[in-house]
Amino acid sequence: MRKRIVAGNWKMNMLPNEAIHFIEELTPLVKDTKNEVILCVPYTDLFYAILTAQNTNIKIGAQNMHFEDKGAYTGEVSGEMLKSINVEYVIIGHSERRQYFNETDETVNKKIKSAFKYGLKPIVCVGETLEQREEGIAEEVITKQTELALAGLSDEQVKNTIIAYEPIWAIGTGKTATKEDANNSIRAIRNKIAKIYGQIIADSVIIQYGGSVKSSNAKELFEMSDIDGALVGGASLKADEFSKIVNA
Ligand code: PGA
């Protein structure tokens, strides 16, 4: 049985004092869940969030990292830097980074390798645009993104990669994929992994759905056979709402 992971992606929101307050508020609301709870917070919140989440079941992640270890990359943060303050997870290849910051399948792959080098668990985002969906090539796009993201990883690393299937047209739009559509897309990703790495590994990879997940639709999504939780943007900014998704 795969566990379910619910991860919040705060994007460029929340100051350190707000992060501390949020985690204090969330802690009692999610303490009894069997699901894994992760908050991916801005760099400036990481240290405060990690201290506040100590002795709770809330794990802390970053939203991006650079693939090089160190050097002349003004403004960038390395995997080693994240690890040094006990960050456990890192989102890699979010569609907003692919769209606004020229993230490519190649840099995504390099970042995943560097994340593993430093013992960070990557949450790797894949997803099609509305145009690609309307053209009927959504499945081809997301399975290719998955293949290129995982290229060159060991079986063990593939097993420990969390994938977030996030159709771009569903992010921040209020439009969620139907549970059947989301499940079919995720199954296509899992089948692709099975083809390359074998069924046993494919069956153990956690694949989340993301895109306008909220407390009112989380339960029906989580009931689907292949959906192993969610990556939550907007609805992760209110502790009460986010806790309802975690407990759905
Ligand atoms: P959303 O964002 O839940 O606000 O649609 C999801 C994401 O971008 O990870």
mmCIF file of C-alpha atoms and ligand atoms in Angstrom:
data_model
loop_
_atom_site.group_PDB
_atom_site.id
_atom_site.type_symbol
_atom_site.label_atom_id
_atom_site.label_comp_id
_atom_site.label_asym_id
_atom_site.label_seq_id
_atom_site.Cartn_x
_atom_site.Cartn_y
_atom_site.Cartn_z
ATOM 1 C CA MET A 1 0.000 0.000 0.000
ATOM 2 C CA ARG A 2 1.266 3.436 -0.958
ATOM 3 C CA LYS A 3 0.929 6.150 1.656
ATOM 4 C CA ARG A 4 -0.866 9.365 0.885
ATOM 5 C CA ILE A 5 1.046 12.631 0.911
ATOM 6 C CA VAL A 6 -0.634 16.014 1.130
ATOM 7 C CA ALA A 7 1.778 18.846 0.442
ATOM 8 C CA GLY A 8 1.064 22.558 0.570
ATOM 9 C CA ASN A 9 2.790 24.818 -1.920
ATOM 10 C CA TRP A 10 2.704 28.330 -0.502
ATOM 11 C CA LYS A 11 4.367 29.827 -3.600
ATOM 12 C CA MET A 12 5.438 33.459 -2.944
ATOM 13 C CA ASN A 13 3.206 33.947 0.092
ATOM 14 C CA MET A 14 3.601 34.097 3.875
ATOM 15 C CA LEU A 15 6.138 36.013 5.969
ATOM 16 C CA PRO A 16 8.058 34.201 8.726
ATOM 17 C CA ASN A 17 5.678 35.333 11.497
ATOM 18 C CA GLU A 18 2.732 34.139 9.412
ATOM 19 C CA ALA A 19 4.461 30.814 8.779
ATOM 20 C CA ILE A 20 5.072 30.287 12.506
ATOM 21 C CA HIS A 21 1.493 31.164 13.342
ATOM 22 C CA PHE A 22 0.156 28.879 10.577
ATOM 23 C CA ILE A 23 2.152 25.872 11.757
ATOM 24 C CA GLU A 24 1.106 26.427 15.381
ATOM 25 C CA GLU A 25 -2.509 26.527 14.234
ATOM 26 C CA LEU A 26 -2.185 23.509 11.909
ATOM 27 C CA THR A 27 -0.351 21.224 14.351
ATOM 28 C CA PRO A 28 -3.312 20.123 16.512
ATOM 29 C CA LEU A 29 -5.592 19.877 13.469
ATOM 30 C CA VAL A 30 -3.463 17.256 11.677
ATOM 31 C CA LYS A 31 -1.808 15.441 14.572
ATOM 32 C CA ASP A 32 -3.885 12.277 14.151
ATOM 33 C CA THR A 33 -3.628 11.838 10.394
ATOM 34 C CA LYS A 34 -2.074 8.771 8.824
ATOM 35 C CA ASN A 35 -1.148 10.858 5.811
ATOM 36 C CA GLU A 36 2.174 12.565 5.394
ATOM 37 C CA VAL A 37 1.880 16.351 5.747
ATOM 38 C CA ILE A 38 4.364 18.643 4.044
ATOM 39 C CA LEU A 39 4.553 22.426 3.739
ATOM 40 C CA CYS A 40 6.705 23.791 0.927
ATOM 41 C CA VAL A 41 7.464 27.329 2.005
ATOM 42 C CA PRO A 42 9.483 30.292 0.677
ATOM 43 C CA TYR A 43 13.235 30.201 1.397
ATOM 44 C CA THR A 44 12.899 33.015 3.938
ATOM 45 C CA ASP A 45 10.416 30.958 5.972
ATOM 46 C CA LEU A 46 12.324 27.664 5.907
ATOM 47 C CA PHE A 47 14.364 28.021 9.072
ATOM 48 C CA TYR A 48 11.450 29.345 11.159
ATOM 49 C CA ALA A 49 9.113 26.692 9.762
ATOM 50 C CA ILE A 50 11.544 23.880 10.583
ATOM 51 C CA LEU A 51 11.986 25.098 14.157
ATOM 52 C CA THR A 52 8.237 25.509 14.657
ATOM 53 C CA ALA A 53 7.442 22.105 13.143
ATOM 54 C CA GLN A 54 9.946 20.261 15.349
ATOM 55 C CA ASN A 55 8.209 17.523 17.373
ATOM 56 C CA THR A 56 5.159 17.605 15.097
ATOM 57 C CA ASN A 57 4.207 15.373 12.144
ATOM 58 C CA ILE A 58 4.556 18.313 9.731
ATOM 59 C CA LYS A 59 7.501 18.120 7.338
ATOM 60 C CA ILE A 60 9.039 21.113 5.617
ATOM 61 C CA GLY A 61 10.080 21.483 1.994
ATOM 62 C CA ALA A 62 11.476 24.144 -0.329
ATOM 63 C CA GLN A 63 9.927 25.134 -3.655
ATOM 64 C CA ASN A 64 13.030 25.048 -5.840
ATOM 65 C CA MET A 65 16.803 24.579 -5.726
ATOM 66 C CA HIS A 66 19.792 24.910 -8.049
ATOM 67 C CA PHE A 67 21.454 21.825 -9.500
ATOM 68 C CA GLU A 68 25.044 22.953 -8.896
ATOM 69 C CA ASP A 69 26.695 22.420 -5.503
ATOM 70 C CA LYS A 70 28.048 25.963 -5.194
ATOM 71 C CA GLY A 71 29.573 28.755 -7.211
ATOM 72 C CA ALA A 72 28.852 31.986 -9.044
ATOM 73 C CA TYR A 73 25.064 31.676 -9.368
ATOM 74 C CA THR A 74 23.811 34.883 -7.812
ATOM 75 C CA GLY A 75 20.509 34.464 -6.056
ATOM 76 C CA GLU A 76 20.434 30.676 -6.190
ATOM 77 C CA VAL A 77 20.203 28.132 -3.355
ATOM 78 C CA SER A 78 21.795 24.673 -3.526
ATOM 79 C CA GLY A 79 20.607 21.306 -2.284
ATOM 80 C CA GLU A 80 23.425 21.262 0.239
ATOM 81 C CA MET A 81 22.248 24.600 1.655
ATOM 82 C CA LEU A 82 18.708 23.262 2.056
ATOM 83 C CA LYS A 83 19.951 20.084 3.698
ATOM 84 C CA SER A 84 22.156 22.052 6.097
ATOM 85 C CA ILE A 85 19.053 23.485 7.802
ATOM 86 C CA ASN A 86 17.204 20.129 7.770
ATOM 87 C CA VAL A 87 14.871 20.731 4.846
ATOM 88 C CA GLU A 88 13.488 17.325 3.825
ATOM 89 C CA TYR A 89 11.589 17.912 0.571
ATOM 90 C CA VAL A 90 11.925 20.110 -2.483
ATOM 91 C CA ILE A 91 9.474 20.834 -5.288
ATOM 92 C CA ILE A 92 11.191 20.560 -8.645
ATOM 93 C CA GLY A 93 9.896 21.633 -12.048
ATOM 94 C CA HIS A 94 6.678 23.333 -10.985
ATOM 95 C CA SER A 95 4.898 24.620 -14.092
ATOM 96 C CA GLU A 96 5.315 28.207 -12.874
ATOM 97 C CA ARG A 97 9.068 27.675 -12.838
ATOM 98 C CA ARG A 98 8.990 26.024 -16.265
ATOM 99 C CA GLN A 99 6.847 28.884 -17.601
ATOM 100 C CA TYR A 100 8.412 31.977 -15.974
ATOM 101 C CA PHE A 101 11.968 30.892 -15.178
ATOM 102 C CA ASN A 102 12.930 28.763 -18.181
ATOM 103 C CA GLU A 103 13.028 25.502 -16.290
ATOM 104 C CA THR A 104 13.456 22.662 -18.808
ATOM 105 C CA ASP A 105 13.213 18.884 -18.640
ATOM 106 C CA GLU A 106 17.004 18.881 -18.598
ATOM 107 C CA THR A 107 17.388 21.235 -15.615
ATOM 108 C CA VAL A 108 14.593 19.376 -13.831
ATOM 109 C CA ASN A 109 16.541 16.137 -14.259
ATOM 110 C CA LYS A 110 19.767 17.740 -12.985
ATOM 111 C CA LYS A 111 17.983 19.198 -9.970
ATOM 112 C CA ILE A 112 16.448 15.839 -9.041
ATOM 113 C CA LYS A 113 19.895 14.230 -9.161
ATOM 114 C CA SER A 114 21.351 16.964 -6.977
ATOM 115 C CA ALA A 115 18.427 16.693 -4.534
ATOM 116 C CA PHE A 116 19.167 12.975 -4.066
ATOM 117 C CA LYS A 117 22.870 13.699 -3.711
ATOM 118 C CA TYR A 118 22.034 15.760 -0.632
ATOM 119 C CA GLY A 119 19.357 13.461 0.775
ATOM 120 C CA LEU A 120 16.397 15.656 -0.170
ATOM 121 C CA LYS A 121 13.178 14.056 -1.412
ATOM 122 C CA PRO A 122 12.028 15.638 -4.669
ATOM 123 C CA ILE A 123 8.402 16.393 -5.503
ATOM 124 C CA VAL A 124 8.541 16.564 -9.283
ATOM 125 C CA CYS A 125 5.772 18.367 -11.170
ATOM 126 C CA VAL A 126 4.525 17.378 -14.609
ATOM 127 C CA GLY A 127 1.433 18.553 -16.461
ATOM 128 C CA GLU A 128 0.008 19.567 -19.795
ATOM 129 C CA THR A 129 -1.272 22.951 -21.004
ATOM 130 C CA LEU A 130 -4.876 23.448 -22.105
ATOM 131 C CA GLU A 131 -3.723 23.612 -25.730
ATOM 132 C CA GLN A 132 -1.912 20.299 -25.449
ATOM 133 C CA ARG A 133 -4.962 18.768 -23.865
ATOM 134 C CA GLU A 134 -7.231 20.040 -26.627
ATOM 135 C CA GLU A 135 -4.797 18.719 -29.236
ATOM 136 C CA GLY A 136 -5.113 15.295 -27.628
ATOM 137 C CA ILE A 137 -1.435 15.024 -26.706
ATOM 138 C CA ALA A 138 -1.730 15.436 -22.924
ATOM 139 C CA GLU A 139 -0.745 11.867 -22.150
ATOM 140 C CA GLU A 140 2.232 11.995 -24.488
ATOM 141 C CA VAL A 141 3.405 15.260 -22.867
ATOM 142 C CA ILE A 142 3.174 14.112 -19.259
ATOM 143 C CA THR A 143 4.701 10.686 -19.841
ATOM 144 C CA LYS A 144 7.597 12.270 -21.755
ATOM 145 C CA GLN A 145 8.160 14.836 -18.977
ATOM 146 C CA THR A 146 8.206 11.966 -16.480
ATOM 147 C CA GLU A 147 10.651 9.906 -18.520
ATOM 148 C CA LEU A 148 13.050 12.843 -18.956
ATOM 149 C CA ALA A 149 12.782 13.847 -15.292
ATOM 150 C CA LEU A 150 13.711 10.354 -14.106
ATOM 151 C CA ALA A 151 16.416 9.671 -16.716
ATOM 152 C CA GLY A 152 19.573 8.211 -15.226
ATOM 153 C CA LEU A 153 18.187 7.696 -11.729
ATOM 154 C CA SER A 154 18.703 4.427 -9.867
ATOM 155 C CA ASP A 155 15.713 2.192 -9.145
ATOM 156 C CA GLU A 156 15.900 3.223 -5.495
ATOM 157 C CA GLN A 157 15.841 6.904 -6.429
ATOM 158 C CA VAL A 158 12.866 6.440 -8.744
ATOM 159 C CA LYS A 159 11.015 4.724 -5.882
ATOM 160 C CA ASN A 160 11.715 7.716 -3.654
ATOM 161 C CA THR A 161 10.639 10.347 -6.159
ATOM 162 C CA ILE A 162 7.249 11.899 -5.510
ATOM 163 C CA ILE A 163 5.499 12.969 -8.693
ATOM 164 C CA ALA A 164 2.811 15.638 -8.776
ATOM 165 C CA TYR A 165 0.562 15.534 -11.819
ATOM 166 C CA GLU A 166 -0.649 19.107 -12.208
ATOM 167 C CA PRO A 167 -2.552 19.978 -15.384
ATOM 168 C CA ILE A 168 -1.570 23.606 -15.970
ATOM 169 C CA TRP A 169 -5.118 24.638 -16.870
ATOM 170 C CA ALA A 170 -6.253 23.528 -13.409
ATOM 171 C CA ILE A 171 -3.688 25.478 -11.385
ATOM 172 C CA GLY A 172 -5.164 28.464 -9.570
ATOM 173 C CA THR A 173 -8.155 28.525 -11.920
ATOM 174 C CA GLY A 174 -10.742 26.807 -9.772
ATOM 175 C CA LYS A 175 -11.055 24.180 -12.529
ATOM 176 C CA THR A 176 -10.176 20.744 -11.205
ATOM 177 C CA ALA A 177 -9.670 17.783 -13.500
ATOM 178 C CA THR A 178 -12.480 15.289 -13.008
ATOM 179 C CA LYS A 179 -11.433 12.514 -10.667
ATOM 180 C CA GLU A 180 -11.583 10.061 -13.576
ATOM 181 C CA ASP A 181 -9.409 12.273 -15.803
ATOM 182 C CA ALA A 182 -6.887 12.846 -13.033
ATOM 183 C CA ASN A 183 -6.768 9.149 -12.249
ATOM 184 C CA ASN A 184 -6.319 8.194 -15.910
ATOM 185 C CA SER A 185 -3.481 10.672 -16.378
ATOM 186 C CA ILE A 186 -1.779 9.422 -13.238
ATOM 187 C CA ARG A 187 -2.227 5.841 -14.375
ATOM 188 C CA ALA A 188 -0.586 6.742 -17.701
ATOM 189 C CA ILE A 189 2.397 8.143 -15.782
ATOM 190 C CA ARG A 190 2.572 4.994 -13.645
ATOM 191 C CA ASN A 191 2.397 2.766 -16.738
ATOM 192 C CA LYS A 192 5.267 4.693 -18.289
ATOM 193 C CA ILE A 193 7.358 4.181 -15.141
ATOM 194 C CA ALA A 194 6.449 0.467 -15.206
ATOM 195 C CA LYS A 195 7.644 0.199 -18.801
ATOM 196 C CA ILE A 196 11.052 1.632 -17.947
ATOM 197 C CA TYR A 197 11.657 0.526 -14.348
ATOM 198 C CA GLY A 198 9.261 -2.403 -13.884
ATOM 199 C CA GLN A 199 5.850 -2.794 -12.279
ATOM 200 C CA ILE A 200 7.080 -3.206 -8.700
ATOM 201 C CA ILE A 201 8.820 0.153 -8.716
ATOM 202 C CA ALA A 202 5.937 1.823 -10.560
ATOM 203 C CA ASP A 203 3.484 0.535 -7.965
ATOM 204 C CA SER A 204 5.504 2.068 -5.153
ATOM 205 C CA VAL A 205 5.932 5.571 -6.620
ATOM 206 C CA ILE A 206 3.715 8.171 -4.978
ATOM 207 C CA ILE A 207 1.880 10.265 -7.544
ATOM 208 C CA GLN A 208 -0.143 13.220 -6.320
ATOM 209 C CA TYR A 209 -2.741 15.273 -8.122
ATOM 210 C CA GLY A 210 -2.508 19.080 -8.068
ATOM 211 C CA GLY A 211 -4.657 21.865 -9.471
ATOM 212 C CA SER A 212 -7.435 23.619 -7.517
ATOM 213 C CA VAL A 213 -7.604 20.936 -4.839
ATOM 214 C CA LYS A 214 -9.764 22.090 -1.927
ATOM 215 C CA SER A 215 -11.573 20.525 1.022
ATOM 216 C CA SER A 216 -14.720 20.091 -1.074
ATOM 217 C CA ASN A 217 -13.076 17.926 -3.761
ATOM 218 C CA ALA A 218 -10.173 16.244 -1.938
ATOM 219 C CA LYS A 219 -12.099 13.237 -0.684
ATOM 220 C CA GLU A 220 -13.388 12.135 -4.103
ATOM 221 C CA LEU A 221 -9.913 12.564 -5.623
ATOM 222 C CA PHE A 222 -8.279 10.550 -2.824
ATOM 223 C CA GLU A 223 -10.724 7.694 -3.326
ATOM 224 C CA MET A 224 -9.345 7.013 -6.807
ATOM 225 C CA SER A 225 -7.053 4.018 -7.255
ATOM 226 C CA ASP A 226 -3.931 5.827 -8.468
ATOM 227 C CA ILE A 227 -4.130 9.235 -6.755
ATOM 228 C CA ASP A 228 -1.821 9.241 -3.743
ATOM 229 C CA GLY A 229 -2.572 12.642 -2.274
ATOM 230 C CA ALA A 230 -2.316 16.219 -3.446
ATOM 231 C CA LEU A 231 -0.084 19.186 -4.047
ATOM 232 C CA VAL A 232 -2.173 22.119 -2.872
ATOM 233 C CA GLY A 233 -1.575 25.771 -3.733
ATOM 234 C CA GLY A 234 -4.230 28.349 -2.821
ATOM 235 C CA ALA A 235 -6.066 26.119 -0.358
ATOM 236 C CA SER A 236 -2.851 25.526 1.619
ATOM 237 C CA LEU A 237 -2.743 29.137 2.812
ATOM 238 C CA LYS A 238 -5.472 28.708 5.459
ATOM 239 C CA ALA A 239 -4.694 26.204 8.223
ATOM 240 C CA ASP A 240 -8.302 25.176 8.720
ATOM 241 C CA GLU A 241 -8.952 24.542 5.001
ATOM 242 C CA PHE A 242 -5.623 22.768 4.522
ATOM 243 C CA SER A 243 -6.242 20.521 7.543
ATOM 244 C CA LYS A 244 -9.561 19.440 6.025
ATOM 245 C CA ILE A 245 -7.738 18.333 2.875
ATOM 246 C CA VAL A 246 -5.151 16.452 4.942
ATOM 247 C CA ASN A 247 -7.935 14.714 6.856
ATOM 248 C CA ALA A 248 -10.225 14.117 3.855
HETATM 249 P P1 PGA B 1 -3.630 25.523 -6.803
HETATM 250 O O1 PGA B 1 -2.072 25.326 -7.107
HETATM 251 O O2 PGA B 1 -4.011 24.492 -5.774
HETATM 252 O O3 PGA B 1 -3.771 26.929 -6.289
HETATM 253 O O4 PGA B 1 -4.367 25.303 -8.084
HETATM 254 C C1 PGA B 1 -1.498 24.061 -7.151
HETATM 255 C C2 PGA B 1 -0.014 24.186 -7.446
HETATM 256 O O5 PGA B 1 0.366 25.059 -8.234
HETATM 257 O O6 PGA B 1 0.806 23.410 -6.914
#
